[in-house]
Amino acid sequence: MKMARTLSLYFASLALFVFLFVLLIFLFTVDTDWYELLLQKSYLLVPNVFFILAVCLLVGAIAGYIVGISIDKQMEKIEWSLLELEGGNYDRVTIPSAKKDHFSSIWRGIDHIRSRLKEQTLLYQKFTNERVKWNRELTEEVLTQERNRLARELHDSVSQQLFAATMLLSAINQSPDPTSETTAKQRIMVEEIINEAQSEMRALLLHLRPIQLEGKSLKIGMQELLSELTAKLPLKVTWNLQDIQLEKGIEDHLFRILQEAVSNTLRHAKAKTLEVHMMKVDQFVFLKVIDDGKGFNMDDQKAGSYGLTNMRERASEIGGHVKIVSLPGRGTSIEVKIPLPNEEGR
């Protein structure tokens, strides 16, 4: 209603200016007794000059308010349409029929942006699907690079942890008093280091799974991954996965995003429970991974950077985005939203 109030004041001021301008013209061009006509004579007990002035101000204010209401409604529709476009809800934006008004060019621009965004989303997904096909021919090379990366991570993380545990064990063996408080603390540190190294190993082993789903559906591939976690780890894992038919490239990216999210949970979260949900709502696919781990401060870029950049990049490649919510000591929630253009858009 801001525009309505503004235009109401503007039109009322304009009416006052016009009234004074016309009054001055008549005063200097028409020879008559204006004092008697305007001040001594009255209408509804109000001198004519004040009555005419009040009518002008009222008409101007009402006209401005009506015009402002119309503009406010148009602006609200435009704002809502832009918010829908920002959220990826391209098919929910309704473009009014062409009118010869000041907003017709804006609506044409919004319609053009919507078409371009839909087209870009389709191109992203088609490109991803094609890239998956190309990657099939390079599987061996990719696997070799993945093994090399894992070897480096094993050396940088697990090997160093095991070396630290070895040094502590050596110190414990050389301790003159095996029952001392210092020795007891060293034993606890050794146990913690070994547990961290074990979690790190399990997380790295997740990435040794096939890069592609090898003909399996996305639901089955995810179930096998999560079932393996349930069987091998002291971690309560629950899932609710819809059987959704998607393009191969989208399935592959969602599977790898889940791998990365689970890997982060094992390596960093120290969680006791893990929940995974995947569903299709309207023209979107949602993947949500929730853990009750230690979380992190989202303002600390370094603390929240592990693996999250990779997930964001994968989601962006198929036209989606990732929403992350985490609080220290209260776990982490990762939600991936992927738009699926309808058949008409295809």
PDB file of N, CA and C in Angstrom, residues 235-293:
ATOM      1  N   LEU A 235      26.140 -47.290  13.960  1.00  0.00           N
ATOM      2  CA  LEU A 235      25.418 -46.075  13.612  1.00  0.00           C
ATOM      3  C   LEU A 235      24.002 -46.450  13.209  1.00  0.00           C
ATOM      4  N   LYS A 236      23.026 -45.814  13.845  1.00  0.00           N
ATOM      5  CA  LYS A 236      21.635 -46.090  13.510  1.00  0.00           C
ATOM      6  C   LYS A 236      21.267 -45.303  12.249  1.00  0.00           C
ATOM      7  N   VAL A 237      20.979 -46.038  11.177  1.00  0.00           N
ATOM      8  CA  VAL A 237      20.672 -45.412   9.889  1.00  0.00           C
ATOM      9  C   VAL A 237      19.242 -45.752   9.500  1.00  0.00           C
ATOM     10  N   THR A 238      18.437 -44.734   9.238  1.00  0.00           N
ATOM     11  CA  THR A 238      17.066 -44.928   8.762  1.00  0.00           C
ATOM     12  C   THR A 238      16.893 -44.167   7.455  1.00  0.00           C
ATOM     13  N   TRP A 239      16.026 -44.691   6.597  1.00  0.00           N
ATOM     14  CA  TRP A 239      15.813 -44.015   5.314  1.00  0.00           C
ATOM     15  C   TRP A 239      14.391 -44.195   4.815  1.00  0.00           C
ATOM     16  N   ASN A 240      13.969 -43.241   4.022  1.00  0.00           N
ATOM     17  CA  ASN A 240      12.664 -43.264   3.359  1.00  0.00           C
ATOM     18  C   ASN A 240      12.887 -42.772   1.937  1.00  0.00           C
ATOM     19  N   LEU A 241      12.953 -43.696   0.986  1.00  0.00           N
ATOM     20  CA  LEU A 241      13.334 -43.376  -0.384  1.00  0.00           C
ATOM     21  C   LEU A 241      12.205 -43.741  -1.343  1.00  0.00           C
ATOM     22  N   GLN A 242      11.749 -42.770  -2.102  1.00  0.00           N
ATOM     23  CA  GLN A 242      10.778 -43.052  -3.155  1.00  0.00           C
ATOM     24  C   GLN A 242      11.494 -43.602  -4.385  1.00  0.00           C
ATOM     25  N   ASP A 243      10.821 -44.467  -5.115  1.00  0.00           N
ATOM     26  CA  ASP A 243      11.385 -45.019  -6.344  1.00  0.00           C
ATOM     27  C   ASP A 243      11.073 -44.050  -7.492  1.00  0.00           C
ATOM     28  N   ILE A 244      12.028 -43.174  -7.771  1.00  0.00           N
ATOM     29  CA  ILE A 244      11.821 -42.101  -8.745  1.00  0.00           C
ATOM     30  C   ILE A 244      12.647 -42.389  -9.993  1.00  0.00           C
ATOM     31  N   GLN A 245      12.014 -42.287 -11.160  1.00  0.00           N
ATOM     32  CA  GLN A 245      12.703 -42.491 -12.425  1.00  0.00           C
ATOM     33  C   GLN A 245      13.281 -41.154 -12.906  1.00  0.00           C
ATOM     34  N   LEU A 246      14.609 -41.080 -12.997  1.00  0.00           N
ATOM     35  CA  LEU A 246      15.277 -39.849 -13.379  1.00  0.00           C
ATOM     36  C   LEU A 246      16.261 -40.120 -14.504  1.00  0.00           C
ATOM     37  N   GLU A 247      16.730 -39.038 -15.111  1.00  0.00           N
ATOM     38  CA  GLU A 247      17.789 -39.171 -16.101  1.00  0.00           C
ATOM     39  C   GLU A 247      19.052 -39.718 -15.431  1.00  0.00           C
ATOM     40  N   LYS A 248      19.846 -40.439 -16.224  1.00  0.00           N
ATOM     41  CA  LYS A 248      21.024 -41.096 -15.674  1.00  0.00           C
ATOM     42  C   LYS A 248      21.976 -40.120 -14.998  1.00  0.00           C
ATOM     43  N   GLY A 249      22.187 -38.969 -15.627  1.00  0.00           N
ATOM     44  CA  GLY A 249      23.110 -37.996 -15.051  1.00  0.00           C
ATOM     45  C   GLY A 249      22.626 -37.460 -13.721  1.00  0.00           C
ATOM     46  N   ILE A 250      21.315 -37.225 -13.590  1.00  0.00           N
ATOM     47  CA  ILE A 250      20.764 -36.733 -12.327  1.00  0.00           C
ATOM     48  C   ILE A 250      20.898 -37.799 -11.250  1.00  0.00           C
ATOM     49  N   GLU A 251      20.593 -39.061 -11.601  1.00  0.00           N
ATOM     50  CA  GLU A 251      20.734 -40.146 -10.634  1.00  0.00           C
ATOM     51  C   GLU A 251      22.170 -40.258 -10.137  1.00  0.00           C
ATOM     52  N   ASP A 252      23.110 -40.197 -11.061  1.00  0.00           N
ATOM     53  CA  ASP A 252      24.514 -40.335 -10.692  1.00  0.00           C
ATOM     54  C   ASP A 252      24.945 -39.223  -9.738  1.00  0.00           C
ATOM     55  N   HIS A 253      24.529 -37.985 -10.018  1.00  0.00           N
ATOM     56  CA  HIS A 253      24.925 -36.862  -9.160  1.00  0.00           C
ATOM     57  C   HIS A 253      24.275 -36.967  -7.781  1.00  0.00           C
ATOM     58  N   LEU A 254      23.008 -37.356  -7.732  1.00  0.00           N
ATOM     59  CA  LEU A 254      22.351 -37.507  -6.433  1.00  0.00           C
ATOM     60  C   LEU A 254      23.015 -38.608  -5.610  1.00  0.00           C
ATOM     61  N   PHE A 255      23.399 -39.707  -6.267  1.00  0.00           N
ATOM     62  CA  PHE A 255      24.065 -40.800  -5.565  1.00  0.00           C
ATOM     63  C   PHE A 255      25.403 -40.343  -4.999  1.00  0.00           C
ATOM     64  N   ARG A 256      26.174 -39.601  -5.802  1.00  0.00           N
ATOM     65  CA  ARG A 256      27.470 -39.126  -5.331  1.00  0.00           C
ATOM     66  C   ARG A 256      27.334 -38.070  -4.240  1.00  0.00           C
ATOM     67  N   ILE A 257      26.276 -37.247  -4.308  1.00  0.00           N
ATOM     68  CA  ILE A 257      26.024 -36.282  -3.237  1.00  0.00           C
ATOM     69  C   ILE A 257      25.736 -37.016  -1.932  1.00  0.00           C
ATOM     70  N   LEU A 258      24.932 -38.096  -2.010  1.00  0.00           N
ATOM     71  CA  LEU A 258      24.666 -38.888  -0.810  1.00  0.00           C
ATOM     72  C   LEU A 258      25.953 -39.501  -0.276  1.00  0.00           C
ATOM     73  N   GLN A 259      26.792 -40.032  -1.158  1.00  0.00           N
ATOM     74  CA  GLN A 259      28.077 -40.570  -0.726  1.00  0.00           C
ATOM     75  C   GLN A 259      28.889 -39.530   0.033  1.00  0.00           C
ATOM     76  N   GLU A 260      28.949 -38.329  -0.524  1.00  0.00           N
ATOM     77  CA  GLU A 260      29.738 -37.268   0.101  1.00  0.00           C
ATOM     78  C   GLU A 260      29.165 -36.881   1.457  1.00  0.00           C
ATOM     79  N   ALA A 261      27.818 -36.793   1.531  1.00  0.00           N
ATOM     80  CA  ALA A 261      27.178 -36.425   2.792  1.00  0.00           C
ATOM     81  C   ALA A 261      27.424 -37.481   3.873  1.00  0.00           C
ATOM     82  N   VAL A 262      27.304 -38.759   3.494  1.00  0.00           N
ATOM     83  CA  VAL A 262      27.553 -39.837   4.460  1.00  0.00           C
ATOM     84  C   VAL A 262      29.022 -39.855   4.866  1.00  0.00           C
ATOM     85  N   SER A 263      29.907 -39.630   3.900  1.00  0.00           N
ATOM     86  CA  SER A 263      31.334 -39.588   4.203  1.00  0.00           C
ATOM     87  C   SER A 263      31.647 -38.492   5.210  1.00  0.00           C
ATOM     88  N   ASN A 264      31.049 -37.315   5.024  1.00  0.00           N
ATOM     89  CA  ASN A 264      31.260 -36.225   5.974  1.00  0.00           C
ATOM     90  C   ASN A 264      30.770 -36.596   7.369  1.00  0.00           C
ATOM     91  N   THR A 265      29.631 -37.293   7.431  1.00  0.00           N
ATOM     92  CA  THR A 265      29.100 -37.709   8.730  1.00  0.00           C
ATOM     93  C   THR A 265      30.066 -38.648   9.443  1.00  0.00           C
ATOM     94  N   LEU A 266      30.614 -39.609   8.684  1.00  0.00           N
ATOM     95  CA  LEU A 266      31.526 -40.580   9.298  1.00  0.00           C
ATOM     96  C   LEU A 266      32.836 -39.929   9.730  1.00  0.00           C
ATOM     97  N   ARG A 267      33.326 -39.002   8.929  1.00  0.00           N
ATOM     98  CA  ARG A 267      34.658 -38.453   9.181  1.00  0.00           C
ATOM     99  C   ARG A 267      34.663 -37.328  10.197  1.00  0.00           C
ATOM    100  N   HIS A 268      33.567 -36.586  10.282  1.00  0.00           N
ATOM    101  CA  HIS A 268      33.627 -35.369  11.068  1.00  0.00           C
ATOM    102  C   HIS A 268      32.525 -35.233  12.124  1.00  0.00           C
ATOM    103  N   ALA A 269      31.351 -35.812  11.878  1.00  0.00           N
ATOM    104  CA  ALA A 269      30.197 -35.481  12.715  1.00  0.00           C
ATOM    105  C   ALA A 269      30.183 -36.209  14.058  1.00  0.00           C
ATOM    106  N   LYS A 270      30.744 -37.438  14.087  1.00  0.00           N
ATOM    107  CA  LYS A 270      30.660 -38.280  15.296  1.00  0.00           C
ATOM    108  C   LYS A 270      29.199 -38.456  15.715  1.00  0.00           C
ATOM    109  N   ALA A 271      28.377 -38.778  14.733  1.00  0.00           N
ATOM    110  CA  ALA A 271      26.935 -38.900  14.963  1.00  0.00           C
ATOM    111  C   ALA A 271      26.569 -40.303  15.417  1.00  0.00           C
ATOM    112  N   LYS A 272      25.416 -40.416  16.072  1.00  0.00           N
ATOM    113  CA  LYS A 272      24.876 -41.711  16.487  1.00  0.00           C
ATOM    114  C   LYS A 272      23.734 -42.149  15.591  1.00  0.00           C
ATOM    115  N   THR A 273      23.050 -41.202  14.964  1.00  0.00           N
ATOM    116  CA  THR A 273      21.940 -41.529  14.059  1.00  0.00           C
ATOM    117  C   THR A 273      22.084 -40.746  12.760  1.00  0.00           C
ATOM    118  N   LEU A 274      21.565 -41.359  11.703  1.00  0.00           N
ATOM    119  CA  LEU A 274      21.598 -40.746  10.375  1.00  0.00           C
ATOM    120  C   LEU A 274      20.281 -41.030   9.685  1.00  0.00           C
ATOM    121  N   GLU A 275      19.655 -39.978   9.139  1.00  0.00           N
ATOM    122  CA  GLU A 275      18.393 -40.128   8.417  1.00  0.00           C
ATOM    123  C   GLU A 275      18.582 -39.673   6.972  1.00  0.00           C
ATOM    124  N   VAL A 276      17.997 -40.430   6.038  1.00  0.00           N
ATOM    125  CA  VAL A 276      18.065 -40.081   4.617  1.00  0.00           C
ATOM    126  C   VAL A 276      16.654 -40.150   4.040  1.00  0.00           C
ATOM    127  N   HIS A 277      16.237 -39.091   3.388  1.00  0.00           N
ATOM    128  CA  HIS A 277      14.915 -39.039   2.763  1.00  0.00           C
ATOM    129  C   HIS A 277      15.077 -38.577   1.312  1.00  0.00           C
ATOM    130  N   MET A 278      14.335 -39.215   0.418  1.00  0.00           N
ATOM    131  CA  MET A 278      14.301 -38.790  -0.983  1.00  0.00           C
ATOM    132  C   MET A 278      12.866 -38.899  -1.477  1.00  0.00           C
ATOM    133  N   MET A 279      12.368 -37.806  -2.045  1.00  0.00           N
ATOM    134  CA  MET A 279      10.992 -37.808  -2.527  1.00  0.00           C
ATOM    135  C   MET A 279      10.838 -36.825  -3.677  1.00  0.00           C
ATOM    136  N   LYS A 280       9.775 -37.024  -4.428  1.00  0.00           N
ATOM    137  CA  LYS A 280       9.429 -36.119  -5.522  1.00  0.00           C
ATOM    138  C   LYS A 280       8.182 -35.355  -5.123  1.00  0.00           C
ATOM    139  N   VAL A 281       8.259 -34.034  -5.169  1.00  0.00           N
ATOM    140  CA  VAL A 281       7.134 -33.165  -4.855  1.00  0.00           C
ATOM    141  C   VAL A 281       6.946 -32.205  -6.025  1.00  0.00           C
ATOM    142  N   ASP A 282       5.781 -32.299  -6.657  1.00  0.00           N
ATOM    143  CA  ASP A 282       5.507 -31.505  -7.861  1.00  0.00           C
ATOM    144  C   ASP A 282       6.613 -31.772  -8.895  1.00  0.00           C
ATOM    145  N   GLN A 283       7.294 -30.728  -9.326  1.00  0.00           N
ATOM    146  CA  GLN A 283       8.348 -30.871 -10.332  1.00  0.00           C
ATOM    147  C   GLN A 283       9.734 -30.757  -9.706  1.00  0.00           C
ATOM    148  N   PHE A 284       9.880 -31.288  -8.482  1.00  0.00           N
ATOM    149  CA  PHE A 284      11.166 -31.233  -7.787  1.00  0.00           C
ATOM    150  C   PHE A 284      11.481 -32.578  -7.148  1.00  0.00           C
ATOM    151  N   VAL A 285      12.763 -32.881  -7.069  1.00  0.00           N
ATOM    152  CA  VAL A 285      13.251 -34.016  -6.296  1.00  0.00           C
ATOM    153  C   VAL A 285      14.014 -33.471  -5.102  1.00  0.00           C
ATOM    154  N   PHE A 286      13.684 -33.975  -3.917  1.00  0.00           N
ATOM    155  CA  PHE A 286      14.340 -33.537  -2.684  1.00  0.00           C
ATOM    156  C   PHE A 286      15.123 -34.714  -2.098  1.00  0.00           C
ATOM    157  N   LEU A 287      16.374 -34.453  -1.757  1.00  0.00           N
ATOM    158  CA  LEU A 287      17.212 -35.403  -1.025  1.00  0.00           C
ATOM    159  C   LEU A 287      17.640 -34.721   0.260  1.00  0.00           C
ATOM    160  N   LYS A 288      17.330 -35.352   1.389  1.00  0.00           N
ATOM    161  CA  LYS A 288      17.645 -34.742   2.682  1.00  0.00           C
ATOM    162  C   LYS A 288      18.420 -35.728   3.534  1.00  0.00           C
ATOM    163  N   VAL A 289      19.552 -35.274   4.073  1.00  0.00           N
ATOM    164  CA  VAL A 289      20.412 -36.093   4.937  1.00  0.00           C
ATOM    165  C   VAL A 289      20.554 -35.356   6.270  1.00  0.00           C
ATOM    166  N   ILE A 290      20.184 -36.039   7.365  1.00  0.00           N
ATOM    167  CA  ILE A 290      20.174 -35.420   8.697  1.00  0.00           C
ATOM    168  C   ILE A 290      20.981 -36.295   9.652  1.00  0.00           C
ATOM    169  N   ASP A 291      21.881 -35.682  10.412  1.00  0.00           N
ATOM    170  CA  ASP A 291      22.597 -36.424  11.459  1.00  0.00           C
ATOM    171  C   ASP A 291      22.514 -35.652  12.768  1.00  0.00           C
ATOM    172  N   ASP A 292      22.774 -36.358  13.878  1.00  0.00           N
ATOM    173  CA  ASP A 292      22.729 -35.740  15.208  1.00  0.00           C
ATOM    174  C   ASP A 292      24.139 -35.541  15.753  1.00  0.00           C
ATOM    175  N   GLY A 293      25.094 -35.286  14.841  1.00  0.00           N
ATOM    176  CA  GLY A 293      26.487 -35.149  15.245  1.00  0.00           C
ATOM    177  C   GLY A 293      26.805 -33.822  15.896  1.00  0.00           C
TER     178      GLY A 293
END
